Amino acid sequence: MRVLKFGGTSVADAAAMERLVAIVGTRTGPRTVVVSALASVTDRLLGIGELALRDRAAARAGLDALVARHLEVASALGGNGAAAVEPMLRGIARGAERTVDTIADTRAVTAPLLDKLVAAGELWSSRLVAAFLAEAGLRAQWIDARHVVRTDGHHRQAAPDLEATEEAVRRHVRPALALERIVVTGGFIGSGPDGATTTLGRGGSDYSAAILGASLLADEIEIWTDVDGVYSADPRFVPDARVLPAISYEDAEILATFGAKVLHPKTIEPAAALDIPVRVLNSRRPSQPGTRIDNAGSTGGAAVAARGSVTLVQVTARGRRPDRGFAARALQALADAHVGMLVGEVYKGKLTVAVDHSVDVETLRARVADFADLETREGLSAVCVVGDRLARDPRLVTQAFAALGPRHVHLVGRPGGATSALAVVVEDRDVQDLLARLHEACAGGTPVAHEAVA
Ligand code: ADP
Ligand code: ASP
Ligand code: MG
């Protein structure tokens, strides 16, 4: 059993659809295909949601343009393929129009309405993919992901309800696979306990693939994207980045958490829990070996990643002698406020953590109010080096520090206590340069000499 996930650029147009069909056709045995919305469609739909508040006609025109784009892709289908899929695409659009009208009528663009609206992207793309597979003679069965990926109902950032999802997979997906159908479904979307559409967070189709892979006890999860695999740095920003043949679950998760967009960070956990290998592959160059992520995976080197929108939170115990339980209380307050920590440190009466900017600081402040003060600093970035080379070769840590040079570093730490990772919180303006330097020092060619750091 294999799950194949195709990202937005891997389903962007008819040519991409043909490549997808060829890839799925080279695989044998039971297959489940999970697809993202066509490239940029989710962004457009979110824009349309906002636009609906101000200008209903413009929002509807935006939807019409999206329908036209999907019909254009469908027009490449031979026979009556296009005619057969068109009513489905238009039906999805009608649902989106109703949501636009609700936003315009109520003058409120709520999270449940946005979830409903953006779901059109994955519904359209998955219908198209099923049609292209069927046209190629592959027996495909489209399944509405909202019937299968069951969640806690938290809009725009839902967590899967794995038990309910497994049950839904048993009811809807397994019977289709037993009939030797290739199951096709949309990533990113699901539904909450009340049946309302929810989404798993931006980039969440990877996570959908992992959730379905785990529910189906897949042998492998393939993430088909627009680059040759997981690189030692984002190849868009670090031109001499190299493809990593393999990487461990833990390192891949850290890299993704620190901004390597190639994989949604939550993808790893469901796969790692069942030891299901994840392979990252290029849909434009399917003969490339890609990157294998598993328990044994060793980067054989190191990789770097960076993310913006980081807030530093400092919790300081009140009074001269902090109570011995300060760290435990402060950490408990973070957990109670559902604050996900990127990296942090504690020393006596002071806890400093780097968190995502979306954290509700006031809730956190209220939770520590009776024993500590809380200060924040926003608009920072975090840069991370990760890889087994870092754990094996202590010189690399020295080189990493040398690469930091005279920049202002707000926090240094080992995410998750991993000896294979080192993270720093820095000013936004330093990120690009630092990324290149850290890559050169730890993941690339020659080490950076102390005096070479300007
Ligand atoms: P998809 O639509 O297939 O999900 P994404 O755009 O979400 O694709 O992710 C692929 C992109 O991730 C690449 O184009 C690349 O620019 C970016 N990326 C960031 N860090 C890395 C990395 N370490 N290795 C590979 N790609 C990376
Ligand atoms: N289409 C969604 C997004 O753009 C999910 C994904 O691409 O993984 O965020
Ligand atoms: Mg993605």
Coordinates of C-alpha atoms and ligand atoms in Angstrom, one line a residue:
M1 CA 0.0 0.0 0.0
R2 CA 1.4 3.3 -1.1
V3 CA 0.3 6.9 -0.6
L4 CA 1.4 9.4 -3.2
K5 CA 0.9 13.1 -2.5
F6 CA 1.3 15.7 -5.2
G7 CA 1.8 19.3 -4.3
G8 CA 0.4 22.4 -6.1
T9 CA 3.0 22.7 -8.7
S10 CA 2.8 19.0 -9.5
V11 CA -0.9 19.5 -10.5
A12 CA -0.6 23.0 -11.8
D13 CA -1.7 22.4 -15.4
A14 CA -2.5 19.7 -17.9
A15 CA 1.2 18.9 -18.5
A16 CA 1.6 18.3 -14.8
M17 CA -1.5 16.1 -14.7
E18 CA 0.1 14.0 -17.5
R19 CA 3.3 13.6 -15.5
L20 CA 1.2 12.6 -12.4
V21 CA -0.6 10.0 -14.4
A22 CA 2.7 8.6 -15.6
I23 CA 4.1 8.4 -12.1
V24 CA 1.0 6.8 -10.6
G25 CA 1.1 4.3 -13.5
T26 CA 4.6 3.2 -12.8
R27 CA 3.5 2.1 -9.3
T28 CA 1.8 -1.2 -8.8
G29 CA -0.5 -2.5 -6.0
P30 CA -2.9 -0.5 -3.9
R31 CA -2.4 3.3 -4.2
T32 CA -4.0 6.3 -2.6
V33 CA -3.3 9.6 -4.3
V34 CA -3.6 12.8 -2.2
V35 CA -3.5 16.1 -4.0
S36 CA -3.1 19.8 -3.1
A37 CA -5.0 22.6 -4.9
L38 CA -3.5 23.7 -8.2
A39 CA -0.6 26.1 -7.6
S40 CA -1.7 29.4 -6.1
V41 CA -5.4 28.5 -5.9
T42 CA -5.5 28.4 -2.1
D43 CA -3.9 31.9 -1.9
R44 CA -6.5 33.1 -4.5
L45 CA -9.4 31.6 -2.6
L46 CA -8.3 33.2 0.7
G47 CA -8.0 36.5 -1.2
I48 CA -11.5 36.0 -2.6
G49 CA -12.8 35.5 1.0
E50 CA -11.4 38.8 2.1
L51 CA -12.6 40.5 -1.1
A52 CA -16.2 39.3 -0.5
L53 CA -16.4 41.6 2.5
R54 CA -15.9 44.6 0.3
D55 CA -16.9 43.7 -3.2
R56 CA -19.2 40.7 -3.8
A57 CA -19.1 41.1 -7.6
A58 CA -15.3 41.1 -7.7
A59 CA -15.2 38.1 -5.4
R60 CA -17.5 36.2 -7.7
A61 CA -15.4 37.3 -10.7
G62 CA -12.4 35.8 -8.9
L63 CA -14.2 32.5 -8.5
D64 CA -15.2 32.6 -12.2
A65 CA -11.5 33.0 -13.1
L66 CA -10.6 30.0 -11.0
V67 CA -13.4 27.9 -12.6
A68 CA -12.1 28.9 -16.0
R69 CA -8.6 27.8 -15.1
H70 CA -9.8 24.4 -14.0
L71 CA -12.0 24.0 -17.1
E72 CA -8.9 24.9 -19.2
V73 CA -7.0 22.1 -17.6
A74 CA -9.9 19.7 -18.0
S75 CA -10.1 20.6 -21.7
A76 CA -6.9 18.6 -22.3
L77 CA -8.9 15.4 -21.4
G78 CA -9.8 13.4 -24.4
G79 CA -13.2 11.8 -25.3
N80 CA -16.0 13.0 -23.1
G81 CA -13.6 13.5 -20.1
A82 CA -13.9 17.2 -20.0
A83 CA -17.7 17.1 -20.4
A84 CA -18.0 14.5 -17.6
V85 CA -15.9 16.5 -15.1
E86 CA -17.3 19.9 -15.9
P87 CA -20.5 19.6 -13.9
M88 CA -18.5 18.4 -10.9
L89 CA -16.2 21.4 -11.1
R90 CA -19.1 23.8 -11.5
G91 CA -20.9 22.2 -8.6
I92 CA -17.9 22.8 -6.3
A93 CA -17.9 26.4 -7.6
R94 CA -21.5 26.9 -6.7
G95 CA -20.7 25.8 -3.1
A96 CA -17.9 28.4 -3.1
E97 CA -20.3 31.1 -4.4
R98 CA -22.7 30.4 -1.6
T99 CA -19.9 30.9 0.9
V100 CA -18.9 34.2 -0.8
D101 CA -22.5 35.3 -0.6
T102 CA -22.7 34.4 3.1
I103 CA -19.5 36.4 3.7
A104 CA -20.9 39.4 1.8
D105 CA -24.3 39.2 3.5
T106 CA -23.0 38.8 7.0
R107 CA -20.0 41.1 6.5
A108 CA -17.9 38.6 8.4
V109 CA -15.2 36.4 7.1
T110 CA -15.0 33.8 9.8
A111 CA -12.6 30.8 10.1
P112 CA -15.3 28.3 9.4
L113 CA -16.3 30.2 6.2
L114 CA -12.7 30.5 5.0
D115 CA -12.3 26.7 5.5
K116 CA -15.4 26.0 3.5
L117 CA -14.2 28.4 0.8
V118 CA -10.6 27.2 0.4
A119 CA -11.8 23.5 0.4
A120 CA -12.9 24.2 -3.2
G121 CA -9.2 24.2 -4.2
E122 CA -8.6 20.6 -3.2
L123 CA -12.0 19.4 -4.3
W124 CA -11.4 20.8 -7.8
S125 CA -7.9 19.4 -8.1
S126 CA -8.8 16.0 -6.9
R127 CA -11.7 15.8 -9.3
L128 CA -9.4 16.7 -12.1
V129 CA -6.8 14.2 -11.1
A130 CA -9.3 11.4 -10.9
A131 CA -10.5 12.3 -14.4
F132 CA -7.0 12.3 -15.8
L133 CA -6.2 8.9 -14.2
A134 CA -9.5 7.5 -15.5
E135 CA -8.7 8.8 -19.0
A136 CA -5.4 6.9 -19.0
G137 CA -7.3 3.7 -18.2
L138 CA -6.3 3.6 -14.5
R139 CA -9.3 2.7 -12.4
A140 CA -9.6 5.7 -10.1
Q141 CA -12.2 6.4 -7.4
W142 CA -12.6 9.9 -6.1
I143 CA -13.3 10.2 -2.4
D144 CA -14.4 13.3 -0.6
A145 CA -11.6 13.9 2.0
R146 CA -14.1 15.5 4.3
H147 CA -15.7 12.1 4.8
V148 CA -12.3 10.5 5.6
V149 CA -10.0 12.9 7.4
R150 CA -11.9 13.5 10.7
T151 CA -10.6 16.3 12.9
D152 CA -11.2 18.0 16.3
G153 CA -13.1 20.7 14.5
H154 CA -10.5 23.5 15.1
H155 CA -10.9 25.7 12.0
R156 CA -7.8 26.6 9.9
Q157 CA -5.5 24.5 12.1
A158 CA -7.4 21.3 12.8
A159 CA -5.8 18.3 14.5
P160 CA -6.8 14.9 13.2
D161 CA -8.9 12.6 15.2
L162 CA -7.0 9.5 14.3
E163 CA -9.5 7.0 15.7
A164 CA -12.4 8.5 13.7
T165 CA -10.2 8.8 10.7
E166 CA -9.2 5.1 10.8
E167 CA -12.8 4.1 11.1
A168 CA -13.7 6.3 8.1
V169 CA -10.8 4.9 6.1
R170 CA -12.1 1.4 6.9
R171 CA -15.6 2.4 5.6
H172 CA -14.7 4.5 2.6
V173 CA -11.2 3.9 1.4
R174 CA -10.4 0.2 2.1
P175 CA -13.4 -1.1 0.1
A176 CA -12.3 1.0 -3.0
L177 CA -8.8 -0.3 -2.7
A178 CA -10.1 -3.9 -2.3
L179 CA -11.8 -3.4 -5.7
E180 CA -8.4 -2.5 -7.1
R181 CA -9.3 1.1 -7.5
I182 CA -6.8 3.9 -7.2
V183 CA -8.2 6.2 -4.5
V184 CA -7.9 9.9 -5.2
T185 CA -8.7 12.5 -2.6
G186 CA -7.9 16.1 -1.7
G187 CA -5.2 16.9 0.9
F188 CA -5.4 19.7 3.5
I189 CA -9.2 19.4 4.1
G190 CA -11.3 17.3 6.5
S191 CA -14.2 17.7 8.7
G192 CA -14.9 18.2 12.4
P193 CA -17.2 16.3 14.7
D194 CA -20.2 18.3 13.5
G195 CA -19.3 17.7 9.9
A196 CA -18.1 21.2 9.2
T197 CA -15.2 21.6 6.8
T198 CA -11.9 22.1 8.5
T199 CA -8.3 22.5 7.2
L200 CA -5.1 21.3 8.6
G201 CA -3.0 24.5 8.2
R202 CA -1.2 25.9 5.2
G203 CA 0.9 23.2 3.4
G204 CA -1.2 20.6 5.2
S205 CA -1.6 18.2 2.2
D206 CA 1.6 16.5 3.3
Y207 CA 0.1 16.0 6.7
S208 CA -3.0 14.5 5.1
A209 CA -0.8 12.0 3.2
A210 CA 0.8 11.0 6.5
I211 CA -2.5 10.7 8.3
L212 CA -3.9 8.5 5.5
G213 CA -0.7 6.6 5.3
A214 CA -0.8 5.8 9.0
S215 CA -4.5 4.9 8.8
L216 CA -3.8 2.5 5.9
L217 CA -0.6 1.2 7.4
A218 CA 1.1 2.1 4.1
D219 CA 4.4 0.7 3.2
E220 CA 5.6 4.1 1.9
I221 CA 4.5 7.7 1.6
E222 CA 5.7 9.5 -1.4
I223 CA 5.7 13.3 -1.4
W224 CA 5.9 14.5 -5.0
T225 CA 7.0 18.1 -5.3
D226 CA 9.0 20.6 -7.5
V227 CA 12.5 19.9 -6.2
D228 CA 14.7 16.8 -6.2
G229 CA 14.2 16.0 -2.5
V230 CA 15.1 17.5 0.8
Y231 CA 18.1 19.7 0.3
S232 CA 20.8 20.9 2.7
A233 CA 19.1 24.3 2.4
D234 CA 16.2 25.8 0.5
P235 CA 17.6 25.6 -3.1
R236 CA 15.8 28.8 -3.9
F237 CA 18.0 30.8 -1.6
V238 CA 21.2 28.8 -1.3
P239 CA 22.3 27.9 -4.8
D240 CA 24.9 25.3 -3.8
A241 CA 22.5 23.4 -1.6
R242 CA 22.6 19.6 -2.2
V243 CA 20.0 16.9 -2.1
L244 CA 20.2 14.7 1.0
P245 CA 19.8 11.1 0.0
A246 CA 18.4 10.3 3.5
I247 CA 17.5 12.0 6.7
S248 CA 16.1 10.7 10.0
Y249 CA 12.5 11.4 11.0
E250 CA 13.8 13.6 13.9
D251 CA 16.1 15.7 11.8
A252 CA 13.5 16.1 9.1
E253 CA 10.9 17.2 11.6
I254 CA 13.3 19.8 13.1
L255 CA 14.3 21.1 9.6
A256 CA 10.6 21.4 8.6
T257 CA 9.7 23.1 11.9
F258 CA 12.4 25.6 11.3
G259 CA 11.1 26.5 7.9
A260 CA 12.0 23.9 5.3
K261 CA 8.7 24.2 3.5
V262 CA 9.3 21.1 1.4
L263 CA 7.5 19.2 4.1
H264 CA 4.8 20.2 6.6
P265 CA 6.4 19.6 10.0
K266 CA 3.5 17.6 11.3
T267 CA 3.9 15.0 8.4
I268 CA 6.6 13.2 10.3
E269 CA 4.9 12.2 13.5
P270 CA 2.2 9.8 12.0
A271 CA 4.8 8.2 9.8
A272 CA 7.5 7.9 12.4
A273 CA 5.0 6.4 14.9
L274 CA 4.5 3.4 12.5
D275 CA 7.9 3.5 11.0
I276 CA 6.6 4.2 7.5
P277 CA 9.3 5.6 5.3
V278 CA 8.6 9.0 3.6
R279 CA 10.2 9.7 0.3
V280 CA 10.4 13.2 -1.2
L281 CA 10.5 13.2 -5.0
N282 CA 10.5 15.6 -7.9
S283 CA 7.4 15.2 -10.2
R284 CA 9.4 16.8 -13.1
R285 CA 12.3 14.4 -12.7
P286 CA 10.8 11.2 -11.4
S287 CA 13.9 9.2 -12.1
Q288 CA 15.9 11.0 -9.5
P289 CA 16.2 9.0 -6.3
G290 CA 14.9 11.8 -4.0
T291 CA 15.3 11.8 -0.2
R292 CA 14.3 8.9 2.0
I293 CA 13.1 9.8 5.5
D294 CA 13.1 7.0 8.0
N295 CA 14.5 5.8 11.3
A296 CA 17.8 4.9 10.0
G297 CA 18.1 7.9 7.8
S298 CA 21.4 9.8 8.2
T299 CA 21.9 13.1 6.5
G300 CA 25.6 12.2 6.2
G301 CA 26.1 15.9 6.7
A302 CA 24.0 18.8 7.8
A303 CA 21.2 21.0 6.6
V304 CA 20.1 24.5 7.4
A305 CA 16.7 26.2 7.5
A306 CA 15.2 29.5 8.6
R307 CA 11.8 30.9 9.5
G308 CA 10.5 34.3 10.2
S309 CA 7.7 35.5 12.4
V310 CA 9.3 34.4 15.6
T311 CA 8.5 36.0 19.0
L312 CA 10.8 35.7 21.9
V313 CA 9.0 35.3 25.2
Q314 CA 10.8 35.9 28.5
V315 CA 9.2 34.8 31.7
T316 CA 10.9 36.3 34.8
A317 CA 10.1 35.2 38.3
R318 CA 9.0 38.0 40.6
G319 CA 11.1 38.6 43.7
R320 CA 14.7 38.2 44.5
R321 CA 14.7 34.4 45.2
P322 CA 12.6 32.6 42.6
D323 CA 10.8 29.7 44.0
R324 CA 12.4 26.3 43.1
G325 CA 9.4 25.3 41.2
F326 CA 9.6 28.3 38.9
A327 CA 10.7 26.4 35.8
A328 CA 8.0 23.8 36.2
R329 CA 5.3 26.4 36.7
A330 CA 6.4 28.5 33.8
L331 CA 6.6 25.5 31.5
Q332 CA 3.2 24.3 32.7
A333 CA 1.8 27.7 31.9
L334 CA 3.2 27.4 28.3
A335 CA 1.6 24.0 27.9
D336 CA -1.7 25.1 29.3
A337 CA -1.8 28.0 26.8
H338 CA -1.0 25.5 24.0
V339 CA 2.2 27.4 23.2
G340 CA 4.5 25.3 20.9
M341 CA 8.1 26.1 21.7
L342 CA 10.7 26.2 18.9
V343 CA 13.6 26.4 21.2
G344 CA 14.2 27.7 24.7
E345 CA 16.4 27.9 27.8
V346 CA 15.8 28.3 31.5
Y347 CA 18.2 29.7 34.1
K348 CA 17.2 30.3 37.7
G349 CA 14.3 32.6 37.6
K350 CA 14.2 33.2 33.9
L351 CA 12.7 31.2 31.1
T352 CA 13.2 32.3 27.5
V353 CA 11.5 30.7 24.6
A354 CA 11.1 31.3 20.9
V355 CA 7.6 30.8 19.7
D356 CA 5.6 31.4 16.6
H357 CA 4.2 35.0 16.4
S358 CA 0.6 33.7 16.4
V359 CA 0.9 32.8 20.0
D360 CA -1.7 34.5 22.2
V361 CA 0.7 36.4 24.5
E362 CA -2.0 37.9 26.7
T363 CA -3.4 34.5 27.6
L364 CA 0.1 33.4 28.5
R365 CA 0.7 36.6 30.5
A366 CA -2.5 35.9 32.5
R367 CA -1.4 32.4 33.2
V368 CA 1.9 33.4 34.8
A369 CA 0.6 36.7 36.3
D370 CA 0.7 35.5 39.9
F371 CA 4.3 34.5 40.0
A372 CA 6.2 36.1 37.1
D373 CA 6.4 39.0 34.6
L374 CA 6.4 38.4 30.9
E375 CA 8.1 40.3 28.2
T376 CA 8.1 39.7 24.5
R377 CA 10.1 40.8 21.5
E378 CA 8.5 40.3 18.1
G379 CA 9.7 40.4 14.5
L380 CA 12.6 37.9 14.9
S381 CA 13.8 34.9 12.9
A382 CA 15.1 31.5 13.8
V383 CA 17.9 29.7 11.9
C384 CA 18.7 26.1 12.5
V385 CA 21.5 23.7 11.6
V386 CA 20.6 20.0 11.8
G387 CA 22.2 16.8 10.8
D388 CA 24.2 13.9 12.3
R389 CA 27.4 15.5 11.3
L390 CA 26.7 18.0 14.0
A391 CA 26.4 15.3 16.6
R392 CA 29.5 13.4 15.4
D393 CA 31.9 16.2 14.8
P394 CA 32.2 18.8 17.6
R395 CA 34.2 21.1 15.4
L396 CA 31.0 21.8 13.5
V397 CA 29.5 23.5 16.5
T398 CA 32.6 25.8 16.7
Q399 CA 32.3 26.5 13.0
A400 CA 28.6 27.3 13.4
F401 CA 29.4 29.8 16.2
A402 CA 32.1 31.3 14.1
A403 CA 29.7 31.8 11.2
L404 CA 27.4 33.8 13.5
G405 CA 30.1 36.5 13.5
P406 CA 29.2 39.8 15.2
R407 CA 25.4 39.5 14.7
H408 CA 23.1 40.0 17.6
V409 CA 21.9 36.5 18.8
H410 CA 18.9 36.6 21.0
L411 CA 18.8 32.9 21.9
V412 CA 20.8 29.8 21.2
G413 CA 19.6 26.3 21.8
R414 CA 19.2 22.7 20.8
P415 CA 15.6 22.1 19.6
G416 CA 14.1 19.2 21.4
G417 CA 17.5 18.6 23.1
A418 CA 18.7 17.0 19.9
T419 CA 22.5 16.7 19.7
S420 CA 22.1 16.9 16.0
A421 CA 20.6 20.3 16.0
L422 CA 21.5 23.9 16.9
A423 CA 19.2 26.8 16.6
V424 CA 19.7 30.6 17.0
V425 CA 17.2 33.4 17.2
V426 CA 18.4 36.5 15.3
E427 CA 17.2 39.7 13.7
D428 CA 15.2 39.3 10.4
R429 CA 17.7 41.3 8.5
D430 CA 20.5 38.8 9.3
V431 CA 18.8 35.7 8.1
Q432 CA 19.8 35.4 4.4
D433 CA 23.4 36.1 5.0
L434 CA 23.5 33.8 8.1
L435 CA 21.8 31.0 6.2
A436 CA 24.5 31.1 3.5
R437 CA 27.3 31.3 6.1
L438 CA 25.9 28.4 8.2
H439 CA 25.4 26.4 5.1
E440 CA 28.9 26.9 4.0
A441 CA 30.3 26.3 7.5
C442 CA 28.3 23.2 8.4
A443 CA 26.6 21.7 5.4
G444 CA 28.6 22.8 2.4
G445 CA 32.1 23.3 1.2
T446 CA 34.9 24.8 3.2
P447 CA 34.6 25.8 6.8
V448 CA 34.3 29.5 7.6
A449 CA 37.4 30.9 9.2
H450 CA 37.0 33.1 12.2
E451 CA 38.6 36.1 10.6
A452 CA 36.6 35.7 7.4
V453 CA 33.5 36.6 9.3
A454 CA 32.9 40.3 8.7
Ligands
ADP1 P1 4.4 21.5 -2.8 O1 3.4 22.4 -3.5 O2 4.8 20.4 -3.7 O3 3.9 21.1 -1.4 P2 6.1 23.5 -1.5 O4 6.3 24.7 -2.2 O5 5.2 23.4 -0.4 O6 5.7 22.4 -2.6 O7 7.5 22.9 -1.1 C1 8.6 22.8 -2.0 C2 9.5 24.0 -1.9 O8 10.1 24.0 -0.6 C3 10.7 24.0 -2.8 O9 10.3 24.6 -4.0 C4 11.7 24.8 -2.1 O10 11.9 26.1 -2.5 C5 11.2 24.8 -0.6 N1 12.2 24.3 0.3 C6 12.5 25.0 1.5 N2 13.5 24.3 2.1 C7 13.8 23.2 1.4 C8 14.8 22.2 1.6 N3 15.6 22.1 2.6 N4 14.8 21.2 0.6 C9 14.0 21.3 -0.5 N5 13.1 22.3 -0.7 C10 13.0 23.3 0.2
ASP2 N1 -3.4 23.9 -0.8 C1 -3.0 24.1 0.6 C2 -2.1 25.3 0.8 O1 -1.8 25.9 -0.2 C3 -2.4 22.8 1.1 C4 -1.1 22.4 0.5 O2 -0.7 22.9 -0.6 O3 -0.4 21.5 1.1 O4 -1.7 25.5 1.9
MG3 MG 3.8 22.0 0.4

